[in-house]
Amino acid sequence: MSKSATDLHNTIDKAADAAQPIVDRMASSAHAGVDKVSGALSGVTGRVDEKTRQLTDAYKNFAETGRDYVRTSPATSILVALGVGYTLSKLLGRRN
């Protein structure tokens, strides 16, 4: 029995030694995949940040233009606001 136990131990050790390079390659591939995904996400994050900045700038520009228009034409602004409010109330008031 001792000899067969020793043989089994040797077989297990050989299998473990043979499997180690495969495990190393798999781990290396997994690390490369994580790095690739991380790089892609980093690029997306940068683009999202840039688009957010552009939208914020556009909103600020739009708001400032609106303020300037109201300052230069207050009567027209009030009439337009009343017209839009009336139209919205008619459109939304038809709901049942």
mmCIF file of N, CA and C in Angstrom, residues 15-91:
data_model
loop_
_atom_site.group_PDB
_atom_site.id
_atom_site.type_symbol
_atom_site.label_atom_id
_atom_site.label_comp_id
_atom_site.label_asym_id
_atom_site.label_seq_id
_atom_site.Cartn_x
_atom_site.Cartn_y
_atom_site.Cartn_z
ATOM 1 N N ALA A 15 1.160 16.058 -12.243
ATOM 2 C CA ALA A 15 -0.002 16.766 -12.797
ATOM 3 C C ALA A 15 0.015 18.229 -12.365
ATOM 4 N N ALA A 16 0.353 18.475 -11.108
ATOM 5 C CA ALA A 16 0.418 19.849 -10.618
ATOM 6 C C ALA A 16 1.510 20.621 -11.334
ATOM 7 N N ASP A 17 2.665 19.998 -11.547
ATOM 8 C CA ASP A 17 3.757 20.655 -12.258
ATOM 9 C C ASP A 17 3.371 20.947 -13.715
ATOM 10 N N ALA A 18 2.651 20.012 -14.340
ATOM 11 C CA ALA A 18 2.233 20.209 -15.724
ATOM 12 C C ALA A 18 1.152 21.291 -15.829
ATOM 13 N N ALA A 19 0.320 21.414 -14.828
ATOM 14 C CA ALA A 19 -0.774 22.385 -14.863
ATOM 15 C C ALA A 19 -0.300 23.808 -14.577
ATOM 16 N N GLN A 20 0.804 23.962 -13.903
ATOM 17 C CA GLN A 20 1.259 25.293 -13.499
ATOM 18 C C GLN A 20 1.464 26.247 -14.677
ATOM 19 N N PRO A 21 2.111 25.828 -15.780
ATOM 20 C CA PRO A 21 2.250 26.768 -16.913
ATOM 21 C C PRO A 21 0.895 27.182 -17.496
ATOM 22 N N ILE A 22 -0.054 26.259 -17.517
ATOM 23 C CA ILE A 22 -1.389 26.585 -18.032
ATOM 24 C C ILE A 22 -2.059 27.610 -17.122
ATOM 25 N N VAL A 23 -1.949 27.399 -15.817
ATOM 26 C CA VAL A 23 -2.527 28.343 -14.856
ATOM 27 C C VAL A 23 -1.867 29.708 -15.000
ATOM 28 N N ASP A 24 -0.563 29.726 -15.185
ATOM 29 C CA ASP A 24 0.150 30.993 -15.361
ATOM 30 C C ASP A 24 -0.321 31.725 -16.617
ATOM 31 N N ARG A 25 -0.496 30.981 -17.727
ATOM 32 C CA ARG A 25 -0.974 31.601 -18.969
ATOM 33 C C ARG A 25 -2.393 32.132 -18.796
ATOM 34 N N MET A 26 -3.245 31.367 -18.124
ATOM 35 C CA MET A 26 -4.619 31.810 -17.894
ATOM 36 C C MET A 26 -4.640 33.077 -17.035
ATOM 37 N N ALA A 27 -3.810 33.107 -15.998
ATOM 38 C CA ALA A 27 -3.750 34.287 -15.138
ATOM 39 C C ALA A 27 -3.242 35.489 -15.921
ATOM 40 N N SER A 28 -2.251 35.272 -16.768
ATOM 41 C CA SER A 28 -1.713 36.352 -17.584
ATOM 42 C C SER A 28 -2.769 36.882 -18.554
ATOM 43 N N SER A 29 -3.524 35.973 -19.169
ATOM 44 C CA SER A 29 -4.589 36.385 -20.086
ATOM 45 C C SER A 29 -5.676 37.152 -19.332
ATOM 46 N N ALA A 30 -6.018 36.702 -18.150
ATOM 47 C CA ALA A 30 -7.037 37.384 -17.350
ATOM 48 C C ALA A 30 -6.578 38.796 -16.987
ATOM 49 N N HIS A 31 -5.318 38.941 -16.611
ATOM 50 C CA HIS A 31 -4.773 40.263 -16.286
ATOM 51 C C HIS A 31 -4.800 41.174 -17.520
ATOM 52 N N ALA A 32 -4.435 40.633 -18.670
ATOM 53 C CA ALA A 32 -4.449 41.428 -19.904
ATOM 54 C C ALA A 32 -5.873 41.873 -20.229
ATOM 55 N N GLY A 33 -6.841 40.992 -20.029
ATOM 56 C CA GLY A 33 -8.239 41.347 -20.278
ATOM 57 C C GLY A 33 -8.716 42.448 -19.355
ATOM 58 N N VAL A 34 -8.357 42.352 -18.097
ATOM 59 C CA VAL A 34 -8.732 43.391 -17.129
ATOM 60 C C VAL A 34 -8.097 44.718 -17.519
ATOM 61 N N ASP A 35 -6.835 44.687 -17.924
ATOM 62 C CA ASP A 35 -6.162 45.922 -18.340
ATOM 63 C C ASP A 35 -6.837 46.531 -19.569
ATOM 64 N N LYS A 36 -7.241 45.688 -20.519
ATOM 65 C CA LYS A 36 -7.900 46.166 -21.733
ATOM 66 C C LYS A 36 -9.240 46.824 -21.403
ATOM 67 N N VAL A 37 -10.037 46.171 -20.561
ATOM 68 C CA VAL A 37 -11.334 46.721 -20.163
ATOM 69 C C VAL A 37 -11.133 48.024 -19.387
ATOM 70 N N SER A 38 -10.163 48.041 -18.511
ATOM 71 C CA SER A 38 -9.888 49.238 -17.725
ATOM 72 C C SER A 38 -9.502 50.404 -18.630
ATOM 73 N N GLY A 39 -8.677 50.130 -19.632
ATOM 74 C CA GLY A 39 -8.287 51.172 -20.583
ATOM 75 C C GLY A 39 -9.473 51.690 -21.375
ATOM 76 N N ALA A 40 -10.348 50.775 -21.802
ATOM 77 C CA ALA A 40 -11.536 51.189 -22.554
ATOM 78 C C ALA A 40 -12.447 52.047 -21.689
ATOM 79 N N LEU A 41 -12.645 51.660 -20.439
ATOM 80 C CA LEU A 41 -13.495 52.432 -19.535
ATOM 81 C C LEU A 41 -12.896 53.799 -19.245
ATOM 82 N N SER A 42 -11.593 53.844 -19.164
ATOM 83 C CA SER A 42 -10.926 55.120 -18.920
ATOM 84 C C SER A 42 -11.177 56.075 -20.082
ATOM 85 N N GLY A 43 -11.108 55.557 -21.314
ATOM 86 C CA GLY A 43 -11.381 56.382 -22.487
ATOM 87 C C GLY A 43 -12.818 56.869 -22.514
ATOM 88 N N VAL A 44 -13.748 55.991 -22.164
ATOM 89 C CA VAL A 44 -15.167 56.360 -22.135
ATOM 90 C C VAL A 44 -15.396 57.435 -21.085
ATOM 91 N N THR A 45 -14.794 57.271 -19.933
ATOM 92 C CA THR A 45 -14.944 58.255 -18.863
ATOM 93 C C THR A 45 -14.446 59.625 -19.319
ATOM 94 N N GLY A 46 -13.336 59.645 -20.019
ATOM 95 C CA GLY A 46 -12.804 60.912 -20.524
ATOM 96 C C GLY A 46 -13.746 61.565 -21.515
ATOM 97 N N ARG A 47 -14.348 60.757 -22.406
ATOM 98 C CA ARG A 47 -15.290 61.305 -23.388
ATOM 99 C C ARG A 47 -16.563 61.804 -22.705
ATOM 100 N N VAL A 48 -17.046 61.078 -21.713
ATOM 101 C CA VAL A 48 -18.245 61.501 -20.987
ATOM 102 C C VAL A 48 -17.965 62.815 -20.251
ATOM 103 N N ASP A 49 -16.807 62.920 -19.639
ATOM 104 C CA ASP A 49 -16.441 64.164 -18.955
ATOM 105 C C ASP A 49 -16.402 65.335 -19.930
ATOM 106 N N GLU A 50 -15.856 65.106 -21.126
ATOM 107 C CA GLU A 50 -15.779 66.163 -22.138
ATOM 108 C C GLU A 50 -17.177 66.569 -22.600
ATOM 109 N N LYS A 51 -18.052 65.596 -22.838
ATOM 110 C CA LYS A 51 -19.426 65.903 -23.270
ATOM 111 C C LYS A 51 -20.185 66.642 -22.159
ATOM 112 N N THR A 52 -19.964 66.248 -20.925
ATOM 113 C CA THR A 52 -20.601 66.935 -19.798
ATOM 114 C C THR A 52 -20.166 68.388 -19.742
ATOM 115 N N ARG A 53 -18.889 68.623 -19.945
ATOM 116 C CA ARG A 53 -18.373 69.993 -19.951
ATOM 117 C C ARG A 53 -18.982 70.788 -21.099
ATOM 118 N N GLN A 54 -19.080 70.177 -22.280
ATOM 119 C CA GLN A 54 -19.668 70.870 -23.428
ATOM 120 C C GLN A 54 -21.135 71.212 -23.178
ATOM 121 N N LEU A 55 -21.887 70.270 -22.611
ATOM 122 C CA LEU A 55 -23.295 70.535 -22.321
ATOM 123 C C LEU A 55 -23.458 71.633 -21.274
ATOM 124 N N THR A 56 -22.602 71.616 -20.270
ATOM 125 C CA THR A 56 -22.645 72.654 -19.242
ATOM 126 C C THR A 56 -22.355 74.019 -19.855
ATOM 127 N N ASP A 57 -21.363 74.083 -20.723
ATOM 128 C CA ASP A 57 -21.041 75.347 -21.385
ATOM 129 C C ASP A 57 -22.190 75.818 -22.266
ATOM 130 N N ALA A 58 -22.813 74.880 -22.999
ATOM 131 C CA ALA A 58 -23.939 75.240 -23.861
ATOM 132 C C ALA A 58 -25.111 75.750 -23.029
ATOM 133 N N TYR A 59 -25.383 75.101 -21.908
ATOM 134 C CA TYR A 59 -26.466 75.548 -21.029
ATOM 135 C C TYR A 59 -26.188 76.949 -20.497
ATOM 136 N N LYS A 60 -24.962 77.187 -20.048
ATOM 137 C CA LYS A 60 -24.617 78.514 -19.532
ATOM 138 C C LYS A 60 -24.787 79.577 -20.614
ATOM 139 N N ASN A 61 -24.352 79.250 -21.836
ATOM 140 C CA ASN A 61 -24.472 80.183 -22.952
ATOM 141 C C ASN A 61 -25.948 80.456 -23.258
ATOM 142 N N PHE A 62 -26.761 79.401 -23.281
ATOM 143 C CA PHE A 62 -28.192 79.536 -23.548
ATOM 144 C C PHE A 62 -28.865 80.382 -22.467
ATOM 145 N N ALA A 63 -28.541 80.110 -21.223
ATOM 146 C CA ALA A 63 -29.135 80.870 -20.113
ATOM 147 C C ALA A 63 -28.743 82.337 -20.182
ATOM 148 N N GLU A 64 -27.497 82.595 -20.477
ATOM 149 C CA GLU A 64 -27.035 83.988 -20.563
ATOM 150 C C GLU A 64 -27.700 84.707 -21.728
ATOM 151 N N THR A 65 -27.841 84.037 -22.856
ATOM 152 C CA THR A 65 -28.518 84.624 -24.016
ATOM 153 C C THR A 65 -29.969 84.944 -23.669
ATOM 154 N N GLY A 66 -30.634 84.025 -22.966
ATOM 155 C CA GLY A 66 -32.013 84.254 -22.545
ATOM 156 C C GLY A 66 -32.135 85.441 -21.612
ATOM 157 N N ARG A 67 -31.223 85.543 -20.665
ATOM 158 C CA ARG A 67 -31.238 86.685 -19.735
ATOM 159 C C ARG A 67 -31.047 88.001 -20.483
ATOM 160 N N ASP A 68 -30.109 87.993 -21.423
ATOM 161 C CA ASP A 68 -29.863 89.207 -22.199
ATOM 162 C C ASP A 68 -31.102 89.602 -23.008
ATOM 163 N N TYR A 69 -31.769 88.625 -23.585
ATOM 164 C CA TYR A 69 -32.964 88.908 -24.374
ATOM 165 C C TYR A 69 -34.070 89.499 -23.494
ATOM 166 N N VAL A 70 -34.260 88.919 -22.316
ATOM 167 C CA VAL A 70 -35.295 89.425 -21.401
ATOM 168 C C VAL A 70 -34.962 90.846 -20.962
ATOM 169 N N ARG A 71 -33.688 91.145 -20.739
ATOM 170 C CA ARG A 71 -33.286 92.504 -20.332
ATOM 171 C C ARG A 71 -33.531 93.512 -21.445
ATOM 172 N N THR A 72 -33.270 93.111 -22.691
ATOM 173 C CA THR A 72 -33.419 94.062 -23.799
ATOM 174 C C THR A 72 -34.855 94.154 -24.305
ATOM 175 N N SER A 73 -35.652 93.103 -24.135
ATOM 176 C CA SER A 73 -37.044 93.105 -24.633
ATOM 177 C C SER A 73 -37.981 92.513 -23.582
ATOM 178 N N PRO A 74 -38.192 93.194 -22.471
ATOM 179 C CA PRO A 74 -39.014 92.612 -21.413
ATOM 180 C C PRO A 74 -40.476 92.410 -21.813
ATOM 181 N N ALA A 75 -41.052 93.352 -22.557
ATOM 182 C CA ALA A 75 -42.463 93.221 -22.940
ATOM 183 C C ALA A 75 -42.662 92.028 -23.865
ATOM 184 N N THR A 76 -41.803 91.893 -24.842
ATOM 185 C CA THR A 76 -41.896 90.752 -25.767
ATOM 186 C C THR A 76 -41.713 89.446 -25.008
ATOM 187 N N SER A 77 -40.797 89.420 -24.067
ATOM 188 C CA SER A 77 -40.541 88.208 -23.282
ATOM 189 C C SER A 77 -41.773 87.802 -22.489
ATOM 190 N N ILE A 78 -42.451 88.784 -21.903
ATOM 191 C CA ILE A 78 -43.659 88.485 -21.126
ATOM 192 C C ILE A 78 -44.765 87.955 -22.033
ATOM 193 N N LEU A 79 -44.932 88.576 -23.205
ATOM 194 C CA LEU A 79 -45.956 88.104 -24.146
ATOM 195 C C LEU A 79 -45.668 86.688 -24.639
ATOM 196 N N VAL A 80 -44.418 86.391 -24.928
ATOM 197 C CA VAL A 80 -44.041 85.042 -25.362
ATOM 198 C C VAL A 80 -44.290 84.048 -24.241
ATOM 199 N N ALA A 81 -43.931 84.410 -23.017
ATOM 200 C CA ALA A 81 -44.148 83.511 -21.878
ATOM 201 C C ALA A 81 -45.632 83.253 -21.667
ATOM 202 N N LEU A 82 -46.459 84.290 -21.788
ATOM 203 C CA LEU A 82 -47.909 84.114 -21.659
ATOM 204 C C LEU A 82 -48.459 83.205 -22.753
ATOM 205 N N GLY A 83 -48.002 83.412 -23.972
ATOM 206 C CA GLY A 83 -48.460 82.579 -25.096
ATOM 207 C C GLY A 83 -48.074 81.121 -24.920
ATOM 208 N N VAL A 84 -46.854 80.891 -24.506
ATOM 209 C CA VAL A 84 -46.393 79.504 -24.288
ATOM 210 C C VAL A 84 -47.174 78.881 -23.139
ATOM 211 N N GLY A 85 -47.370 79.630 -22.071
ATOM 212 C CA GLY A 85 -48.133 79.108 -20.933
ATOM 213 C C GLY A 85 -49.559 78.768 -21.315
ATOM 214 N N TYR A 86 -50.202 79.647 -22.102
ATOM 215 C CA TYR A 86 -51.569 79.404 -22.546
ATOM 216 C C TYR A 86 -51.630 78.150 -23.430
ATOM 217 N N THR A 87 -50.708 78.029 -24.351
ATOM 218 C CA THR A 87 -50.681 76.868 -25.248
ATOM 219 C C THR A 87 -50.469 75.585 -24.465
ATOM 220 N N LEU A 88 -49.543 75.586 -23.535
ATOM 221 C CA LEU A 88 -49.304 74.394 -22.719
ATOM 222 C C LEU A 88 -50.521 74.036 -21.877
ATOM 223 N N SER A 89 -51.192 75.053 -21.331
ATOM 224 C CA SER A 89 -52.374 74.765 -20.515
ATOM 225 C C SER A 89 -53.481 74.146 -21.360
ATOM 226 N N LYS A 90 -53.630 74.586 -22.601
ATOM 227 C CA LYS A 90 -54.641 74.012 -23.483
ATOM 228 C C LYS A 90 -54.273 72.573 -23.876
ATOM 229 N N LEU A 91 -52.991 72.360 -24.170
ATOM 230 C CA LEU A 91 -52.565 71.010 -24.555
ATOM 231 C C LEU A 91 -52.675 70.026 -23.392
#
